[in-house]
Short mmCIF file of C-alpha atoms and ligand atoms in Angstrom, two decimals:
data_model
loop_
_atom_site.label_atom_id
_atom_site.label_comp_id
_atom_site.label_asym_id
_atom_site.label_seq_id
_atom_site.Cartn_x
_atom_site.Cartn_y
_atom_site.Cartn_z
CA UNK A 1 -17.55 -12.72 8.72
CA UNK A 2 -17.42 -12.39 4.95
CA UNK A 3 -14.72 -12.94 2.75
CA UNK A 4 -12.48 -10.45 1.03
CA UNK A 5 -10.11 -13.10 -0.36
CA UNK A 6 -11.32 -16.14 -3.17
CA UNK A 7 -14.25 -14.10 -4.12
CA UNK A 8 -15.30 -11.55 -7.38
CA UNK A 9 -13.63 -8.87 -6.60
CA UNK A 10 -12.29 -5.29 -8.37
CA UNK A 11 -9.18 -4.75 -6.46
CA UNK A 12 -7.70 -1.33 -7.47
CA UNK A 13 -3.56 -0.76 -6.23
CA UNK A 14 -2.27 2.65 -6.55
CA UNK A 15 1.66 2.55 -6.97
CA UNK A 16 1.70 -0.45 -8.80
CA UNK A 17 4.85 0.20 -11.64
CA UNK A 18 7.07 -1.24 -9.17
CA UNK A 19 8.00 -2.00 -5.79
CA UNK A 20 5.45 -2.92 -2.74
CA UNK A 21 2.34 -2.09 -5.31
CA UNK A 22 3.93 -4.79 -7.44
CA UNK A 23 4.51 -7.32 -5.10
CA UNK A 24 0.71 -6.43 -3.90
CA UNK A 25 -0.37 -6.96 -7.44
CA UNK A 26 0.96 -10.23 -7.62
CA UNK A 27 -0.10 -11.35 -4.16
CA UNK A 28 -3.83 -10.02 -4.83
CA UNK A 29 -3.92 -11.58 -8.09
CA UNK A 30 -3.08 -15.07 -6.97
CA UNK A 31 -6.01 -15.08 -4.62
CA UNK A 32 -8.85 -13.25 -6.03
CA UNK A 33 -11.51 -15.33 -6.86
CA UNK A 34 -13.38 -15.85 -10.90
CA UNK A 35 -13.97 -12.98 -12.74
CA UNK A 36 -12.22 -10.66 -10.95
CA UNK A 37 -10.41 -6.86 -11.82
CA UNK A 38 -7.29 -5.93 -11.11
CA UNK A 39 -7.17 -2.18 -11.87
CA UNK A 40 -3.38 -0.73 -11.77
CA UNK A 41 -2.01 2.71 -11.51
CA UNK A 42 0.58 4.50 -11.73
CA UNK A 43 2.93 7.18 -14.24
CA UNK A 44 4.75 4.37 -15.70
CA UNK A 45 2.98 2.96 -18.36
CA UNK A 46 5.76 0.71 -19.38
CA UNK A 47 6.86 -0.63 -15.77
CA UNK A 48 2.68 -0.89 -15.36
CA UNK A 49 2.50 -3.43 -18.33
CA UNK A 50 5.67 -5.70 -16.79
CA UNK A 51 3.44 -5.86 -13.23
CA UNK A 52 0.84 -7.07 -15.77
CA UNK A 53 3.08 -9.49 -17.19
CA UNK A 54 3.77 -10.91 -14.03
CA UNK A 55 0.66 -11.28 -12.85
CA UNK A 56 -0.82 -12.71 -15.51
CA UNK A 57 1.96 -15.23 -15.58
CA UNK A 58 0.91 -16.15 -12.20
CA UNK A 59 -2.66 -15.99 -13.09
CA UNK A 60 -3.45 -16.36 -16.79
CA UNK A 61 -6.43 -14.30 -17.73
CA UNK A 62 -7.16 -12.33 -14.79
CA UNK A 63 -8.81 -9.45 -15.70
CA UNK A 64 -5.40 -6.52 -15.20
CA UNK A 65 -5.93 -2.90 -16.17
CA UNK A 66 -3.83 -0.68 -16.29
CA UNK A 67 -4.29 3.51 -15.64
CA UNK A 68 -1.59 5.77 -16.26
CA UNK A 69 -2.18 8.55 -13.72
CA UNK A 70 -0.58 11.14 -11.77
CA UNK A 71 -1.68 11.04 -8.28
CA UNK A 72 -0.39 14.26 -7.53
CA UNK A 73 -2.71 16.36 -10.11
CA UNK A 74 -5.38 13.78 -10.71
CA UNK A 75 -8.97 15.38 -9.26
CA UNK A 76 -12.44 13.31 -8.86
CA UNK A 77 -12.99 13.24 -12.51
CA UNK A 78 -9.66 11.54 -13.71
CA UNK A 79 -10.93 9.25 -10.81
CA UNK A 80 -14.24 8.54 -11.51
CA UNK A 81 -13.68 7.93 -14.86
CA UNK A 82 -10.81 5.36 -14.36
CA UNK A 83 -12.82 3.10 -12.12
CA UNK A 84 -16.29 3.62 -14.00
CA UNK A 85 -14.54 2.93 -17.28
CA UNK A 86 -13.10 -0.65 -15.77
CA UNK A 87 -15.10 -2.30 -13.36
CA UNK A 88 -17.02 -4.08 -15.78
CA UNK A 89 -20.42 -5.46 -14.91
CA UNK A 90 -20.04 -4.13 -11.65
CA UNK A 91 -21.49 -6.87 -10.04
CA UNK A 92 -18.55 -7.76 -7.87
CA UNK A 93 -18.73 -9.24 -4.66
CA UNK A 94 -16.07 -6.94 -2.86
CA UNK A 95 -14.32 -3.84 -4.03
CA UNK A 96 -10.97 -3.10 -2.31
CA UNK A 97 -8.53 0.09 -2.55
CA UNK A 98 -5.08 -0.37 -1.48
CA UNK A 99 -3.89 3.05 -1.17
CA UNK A 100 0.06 2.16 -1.81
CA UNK A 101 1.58 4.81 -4.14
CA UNK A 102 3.66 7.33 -1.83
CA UNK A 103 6.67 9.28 -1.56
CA UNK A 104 9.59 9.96 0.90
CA UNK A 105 9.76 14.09 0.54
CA UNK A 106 13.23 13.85 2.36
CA UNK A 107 16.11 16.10 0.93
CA UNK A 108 18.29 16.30 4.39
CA UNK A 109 16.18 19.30 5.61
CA UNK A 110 14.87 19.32 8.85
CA UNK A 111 11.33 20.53 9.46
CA UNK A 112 12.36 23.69 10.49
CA UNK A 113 13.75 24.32 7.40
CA UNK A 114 10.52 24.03 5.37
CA UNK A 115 8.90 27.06 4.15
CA UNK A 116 7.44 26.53 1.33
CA UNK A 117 4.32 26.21 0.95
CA UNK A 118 3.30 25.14 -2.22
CA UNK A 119 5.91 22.71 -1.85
CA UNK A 120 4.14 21.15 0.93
CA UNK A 121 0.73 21.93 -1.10
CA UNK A 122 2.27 18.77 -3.82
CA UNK A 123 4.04 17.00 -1.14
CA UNK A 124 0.41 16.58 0.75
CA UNK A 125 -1.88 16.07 -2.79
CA UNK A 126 0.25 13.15 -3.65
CA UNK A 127 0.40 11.39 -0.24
CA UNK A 128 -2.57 12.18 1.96
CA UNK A 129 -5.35 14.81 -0.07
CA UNK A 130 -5.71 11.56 -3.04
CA UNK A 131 -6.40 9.53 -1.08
CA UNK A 132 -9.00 11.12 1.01
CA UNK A 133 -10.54 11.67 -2.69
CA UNK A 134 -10.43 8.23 -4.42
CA UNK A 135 -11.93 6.84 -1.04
CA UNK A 136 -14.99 8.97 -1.90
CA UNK A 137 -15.09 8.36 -5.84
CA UNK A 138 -14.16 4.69 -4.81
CA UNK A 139 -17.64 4.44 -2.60
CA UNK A 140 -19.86 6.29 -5.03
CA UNK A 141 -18.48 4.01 -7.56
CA UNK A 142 -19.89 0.78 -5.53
CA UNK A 143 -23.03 2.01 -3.51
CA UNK A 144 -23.56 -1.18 -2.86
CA UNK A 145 -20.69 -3.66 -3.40
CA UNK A 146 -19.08 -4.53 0.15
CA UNK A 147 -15.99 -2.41 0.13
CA UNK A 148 -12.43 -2.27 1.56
CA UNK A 149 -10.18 0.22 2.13
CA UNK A 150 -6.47 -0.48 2.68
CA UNK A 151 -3.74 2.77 3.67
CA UNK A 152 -0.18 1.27 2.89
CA UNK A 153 0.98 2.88 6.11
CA UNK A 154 4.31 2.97 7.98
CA UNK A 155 5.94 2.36 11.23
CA UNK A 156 6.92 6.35 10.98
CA UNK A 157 2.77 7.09 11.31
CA UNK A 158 3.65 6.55 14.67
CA UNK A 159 7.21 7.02 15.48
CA UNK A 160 9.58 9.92 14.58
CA UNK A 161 12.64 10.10 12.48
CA UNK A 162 14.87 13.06 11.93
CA UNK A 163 14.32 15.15 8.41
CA UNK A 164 11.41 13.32 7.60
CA UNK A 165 8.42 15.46 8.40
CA UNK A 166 6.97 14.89 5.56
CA UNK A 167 6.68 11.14 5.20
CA UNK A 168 5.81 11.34 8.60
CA UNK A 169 3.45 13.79 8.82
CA UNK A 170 2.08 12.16 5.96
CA UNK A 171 1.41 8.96 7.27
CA UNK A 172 0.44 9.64 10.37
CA UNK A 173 -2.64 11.59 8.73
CA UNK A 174 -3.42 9.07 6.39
CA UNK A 175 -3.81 6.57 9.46
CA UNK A 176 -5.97 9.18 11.21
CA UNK A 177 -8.44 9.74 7.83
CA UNK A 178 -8.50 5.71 7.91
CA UNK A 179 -9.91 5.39 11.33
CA UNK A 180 -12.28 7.94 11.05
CA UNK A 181 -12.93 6.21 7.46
CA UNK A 182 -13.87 3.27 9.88
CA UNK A 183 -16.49 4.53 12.67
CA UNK A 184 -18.29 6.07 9.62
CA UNK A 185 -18.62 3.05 7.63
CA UNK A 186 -18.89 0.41 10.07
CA UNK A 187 -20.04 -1.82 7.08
CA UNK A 188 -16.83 -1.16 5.21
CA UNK A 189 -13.46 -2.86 6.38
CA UNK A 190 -10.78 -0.27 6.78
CA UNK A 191 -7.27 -1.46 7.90
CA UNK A 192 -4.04 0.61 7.59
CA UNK A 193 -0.79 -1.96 7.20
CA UNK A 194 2.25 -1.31 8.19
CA UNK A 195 4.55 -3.26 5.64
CA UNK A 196 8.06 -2.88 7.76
CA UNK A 197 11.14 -2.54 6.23
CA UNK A 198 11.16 -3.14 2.61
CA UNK A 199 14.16 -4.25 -0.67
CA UNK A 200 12.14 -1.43 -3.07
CA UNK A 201 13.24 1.19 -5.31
CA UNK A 202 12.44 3.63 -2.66
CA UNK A 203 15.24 2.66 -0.46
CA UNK A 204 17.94 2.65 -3.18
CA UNK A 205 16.59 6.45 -4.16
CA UNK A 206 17.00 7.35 -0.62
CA UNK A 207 20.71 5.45 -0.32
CA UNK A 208 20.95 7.26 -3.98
CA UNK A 209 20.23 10.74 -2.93
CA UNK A 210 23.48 12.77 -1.64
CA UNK A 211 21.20 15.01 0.89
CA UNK A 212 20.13 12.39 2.89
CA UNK A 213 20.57 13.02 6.54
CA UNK A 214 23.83 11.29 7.11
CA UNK A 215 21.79 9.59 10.71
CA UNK A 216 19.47 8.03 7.95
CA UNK A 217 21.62 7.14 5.46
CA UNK A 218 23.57 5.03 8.22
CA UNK A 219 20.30 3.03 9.10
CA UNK A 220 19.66 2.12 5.98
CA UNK A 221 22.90 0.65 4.71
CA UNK A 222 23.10 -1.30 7.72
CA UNK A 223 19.44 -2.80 7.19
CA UNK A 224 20.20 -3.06 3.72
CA UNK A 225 23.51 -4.73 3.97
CA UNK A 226 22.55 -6.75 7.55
CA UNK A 227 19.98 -8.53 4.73
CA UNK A 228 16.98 -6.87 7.09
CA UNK A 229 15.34 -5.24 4.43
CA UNK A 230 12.14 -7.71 4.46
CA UNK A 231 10.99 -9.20 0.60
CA UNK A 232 8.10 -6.87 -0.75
CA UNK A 233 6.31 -10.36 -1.67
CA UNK A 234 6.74 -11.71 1.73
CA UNK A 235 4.93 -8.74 3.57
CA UNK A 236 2.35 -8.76 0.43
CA UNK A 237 2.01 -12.33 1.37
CA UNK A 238 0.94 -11.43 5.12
CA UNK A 239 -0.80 -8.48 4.23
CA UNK A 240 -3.60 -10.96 2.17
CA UNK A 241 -3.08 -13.46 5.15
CA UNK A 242 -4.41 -10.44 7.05
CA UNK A 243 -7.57 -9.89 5.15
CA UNK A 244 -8.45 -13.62 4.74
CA UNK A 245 -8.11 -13.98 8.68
CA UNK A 246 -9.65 -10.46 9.01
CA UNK A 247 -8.09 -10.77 12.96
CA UNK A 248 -8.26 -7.02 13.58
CA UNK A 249 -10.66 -4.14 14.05
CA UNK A 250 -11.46 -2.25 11.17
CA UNK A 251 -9.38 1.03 11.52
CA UNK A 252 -6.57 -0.72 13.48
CA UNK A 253 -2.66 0.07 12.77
CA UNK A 254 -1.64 -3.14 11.96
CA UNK A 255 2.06 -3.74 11.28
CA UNK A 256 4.10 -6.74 9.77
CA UNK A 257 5.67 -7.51 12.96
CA UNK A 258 2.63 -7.56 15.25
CA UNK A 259 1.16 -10.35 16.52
CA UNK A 260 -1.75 -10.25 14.25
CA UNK A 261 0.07 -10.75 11.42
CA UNK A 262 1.91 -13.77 12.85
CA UNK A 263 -1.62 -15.37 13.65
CA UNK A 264 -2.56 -14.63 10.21
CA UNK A 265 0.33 -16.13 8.69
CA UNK A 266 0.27 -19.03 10.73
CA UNK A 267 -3.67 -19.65 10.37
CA UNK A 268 -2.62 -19.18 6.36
CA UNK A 269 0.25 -21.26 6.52
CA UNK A 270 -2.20 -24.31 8.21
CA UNK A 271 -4.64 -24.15 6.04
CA UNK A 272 -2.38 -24.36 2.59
CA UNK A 273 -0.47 -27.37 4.39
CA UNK A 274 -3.13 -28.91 5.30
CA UNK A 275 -5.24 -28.19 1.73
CA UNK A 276 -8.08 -25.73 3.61
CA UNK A 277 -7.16 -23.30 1.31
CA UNK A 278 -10.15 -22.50 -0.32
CA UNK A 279 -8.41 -19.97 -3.34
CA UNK A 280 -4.69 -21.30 -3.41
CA UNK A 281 -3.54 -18.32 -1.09
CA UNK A 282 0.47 -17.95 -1.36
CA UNK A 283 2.36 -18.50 1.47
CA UNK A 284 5.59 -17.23 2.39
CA UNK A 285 8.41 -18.90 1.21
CA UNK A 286 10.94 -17.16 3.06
CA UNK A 287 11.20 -18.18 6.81
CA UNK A 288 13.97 -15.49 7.51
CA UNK A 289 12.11 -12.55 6.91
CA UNK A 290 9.00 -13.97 8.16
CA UNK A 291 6.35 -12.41 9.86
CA UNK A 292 8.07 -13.89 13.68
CA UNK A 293 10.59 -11.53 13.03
CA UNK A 294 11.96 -9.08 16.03
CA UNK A 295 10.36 -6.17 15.25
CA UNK A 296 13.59 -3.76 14.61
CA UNK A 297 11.53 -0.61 15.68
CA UNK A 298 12.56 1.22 12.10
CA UNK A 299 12.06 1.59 8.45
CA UNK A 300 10.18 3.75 6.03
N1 LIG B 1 10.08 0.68 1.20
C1 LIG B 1 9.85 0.62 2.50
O1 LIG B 1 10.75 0.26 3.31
C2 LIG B 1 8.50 0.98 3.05
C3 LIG B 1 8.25 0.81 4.43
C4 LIG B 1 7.00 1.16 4.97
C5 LIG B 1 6.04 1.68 4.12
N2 LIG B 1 6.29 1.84 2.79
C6 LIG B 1 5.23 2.38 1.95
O2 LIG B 1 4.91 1.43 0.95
C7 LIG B 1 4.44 2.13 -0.22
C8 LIG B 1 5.23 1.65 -1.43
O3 LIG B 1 6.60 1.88 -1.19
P1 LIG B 1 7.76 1.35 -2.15
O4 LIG B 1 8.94 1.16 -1.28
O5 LIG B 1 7.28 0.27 -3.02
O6 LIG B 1 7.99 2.69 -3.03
P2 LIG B 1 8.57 2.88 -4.50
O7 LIG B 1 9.44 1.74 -4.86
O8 LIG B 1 9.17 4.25 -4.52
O9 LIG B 1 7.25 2.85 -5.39
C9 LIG B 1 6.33 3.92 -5.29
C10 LIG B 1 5.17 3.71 -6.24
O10 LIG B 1 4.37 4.89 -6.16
C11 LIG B 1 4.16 5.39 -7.48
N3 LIG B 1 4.10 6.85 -7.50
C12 LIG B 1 5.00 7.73 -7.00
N4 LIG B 1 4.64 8.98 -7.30
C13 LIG B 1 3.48 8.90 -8.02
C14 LIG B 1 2.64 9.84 -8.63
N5 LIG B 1 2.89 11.17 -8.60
N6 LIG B 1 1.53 9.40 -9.27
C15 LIG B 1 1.27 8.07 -9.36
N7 LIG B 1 2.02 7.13 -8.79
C16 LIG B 1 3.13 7.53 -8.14
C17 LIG B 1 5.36 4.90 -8.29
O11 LIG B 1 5.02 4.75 -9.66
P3 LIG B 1 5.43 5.74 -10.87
O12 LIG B 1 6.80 6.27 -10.58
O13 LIG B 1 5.35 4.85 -12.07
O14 LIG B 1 4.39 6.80 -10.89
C18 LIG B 1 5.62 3.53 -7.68
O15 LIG B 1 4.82 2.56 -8.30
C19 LIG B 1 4.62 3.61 0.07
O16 LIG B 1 3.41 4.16 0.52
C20 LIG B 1 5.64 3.62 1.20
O17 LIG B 1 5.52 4.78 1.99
C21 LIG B 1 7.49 1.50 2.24
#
């Protein structure tokens, strides 16, 4: 098995401003070995440069770019030209996309209401036709760099929720382009992690928004207010435990509350206490919300 985490790597996050991508930022940044790129993108320059700030607090002098970009218009080009205009020498020992930038596309409408097709047209660029893209600027970029690709999924790629069509239909085909992503480049590692329940932005717009189905709204003031909301830096935490341990098949659905994640955790957990730790990977802090939780069986 080769490493993905404590070695040269260009790790680009989509979604980055705020939120998981932040979190992931931070959690990446901690454990990616010398000379390694962080590449960062998202609209929001300014909330871009605080993720910067952080990490580089974290870990002074890591390489952290930044690329103001709108997913939802950006084409091969805008793509290309971001990663060949940051990756340096090149000469990295693992290049990793974590696909995390996404939307919710709920408004209270069920899917039967939906007509519109151009509306569906942005809804789908932004959160599954991107992706598909960057995936194939990312591996002409590195012909010959080992290379990961990581789909911030959901628990609703597999399960249903009322209203939400798009997110799930979203998801669910994002998962699908992953695991086909996998049997054709069985050199590649492919995962697509399910980060449960999350304290983001994303939840407060949805609590925030007065069409939300009133079924959904419920759910989520009572995770939010039961304190089940999970920390974004604990599941960013178990997501890296994930790809040190590398304890699944490339192309699985893995999910925070699975039992992969708890062996990775725990394997990650042993090693910092007991110094193994070859690159100082964090740990969480937060036995509450850790990884041994129930899984509650919803969330975005
Ligand atoms: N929150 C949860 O409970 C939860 C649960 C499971 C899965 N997830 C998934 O985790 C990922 C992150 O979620 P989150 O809760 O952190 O969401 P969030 O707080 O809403 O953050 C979304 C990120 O996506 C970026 N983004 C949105 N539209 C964009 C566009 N057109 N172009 C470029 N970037 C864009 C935003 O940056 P700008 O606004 O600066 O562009 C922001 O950085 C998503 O894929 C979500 O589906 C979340």
């Amino acid at each position: 098995m080769n490493d993905i985490i404590g070695v040269r790597s260009f790790v680009l996050i989509t979604g980055a401003s705020r939120g998981f991508g932040r979190a992931l930022a931070l959690e990446m940044g901690k454990v990616v070995g010398a000379g390694s790129t962080l590449l960062l993108m998202a609209r929001n320059m300014a909330d871009l440069e605080t993720t910067k700030a952080i990490v580089r607090d974290a870990r002074p002098g890591l390489a952290v770019e930044l690329v103001s970009i709108d997913l939802e218009t950006a084409n091969r080009e805008t793509f290309e030209n971001a990663v060949r205009s940051n990756y340096g020498s090149g000469d990295h020992s693992v290049a990793v996309v974590i696909h995390n930038a996404g939307t919710l596309g709920q408004d209270g409408r069920k899917i039967t209401d939906l007509t519109d097709i151009d509306e569906m047209s942005r809804y789908y660029r932004l959160n599954l036709f991107h992706v598909i893209c960057l995936n194939s600027v990312f591996k002409s970029c590195f012909p010959a760099t080992r290379t990961v690709y990581i789909n911030i999924s959901s628990i609703l790629a597999l399960q249903p929720m009322v209203t939400w069509g798009h997110y799930c239909g979203g998801k669910s085909a994002r998962d699908a382009v992953f695991r086909v992503l996998a049997v054709e480049q069985p050199e590649s590692v492919v995962l697509n992690y399910a980060p449960g329940p999350l304290d983001t932005p994303m939840v407060d717009d949805l609590l925030a928004d007065t069409q939300t189905d009133q079924v959904v709204r419920t759910m989520f003031e009572d995770m939010k207010q039961n304190g089940r909301l999970l920390r974004p830096a604990d599941s960013a935490a178990t997501m890296v435990a994930l790809l040190r341990k590398q304890n699944f098949k490339s192309g699985d659905h893995v999910d925070y509350y699975d039992d992969a994640a708890k062996e990775a955790m725990q394997s990650n957990t042993a090693a910092s206490s007991s110094g193994g730790s070859s690159s100082g990977a964090a740990t969480s802090n937060s036995s509450s919300s850790g990884a041994a939780a129930a899984n509650t069986g919803s969330g975005v």
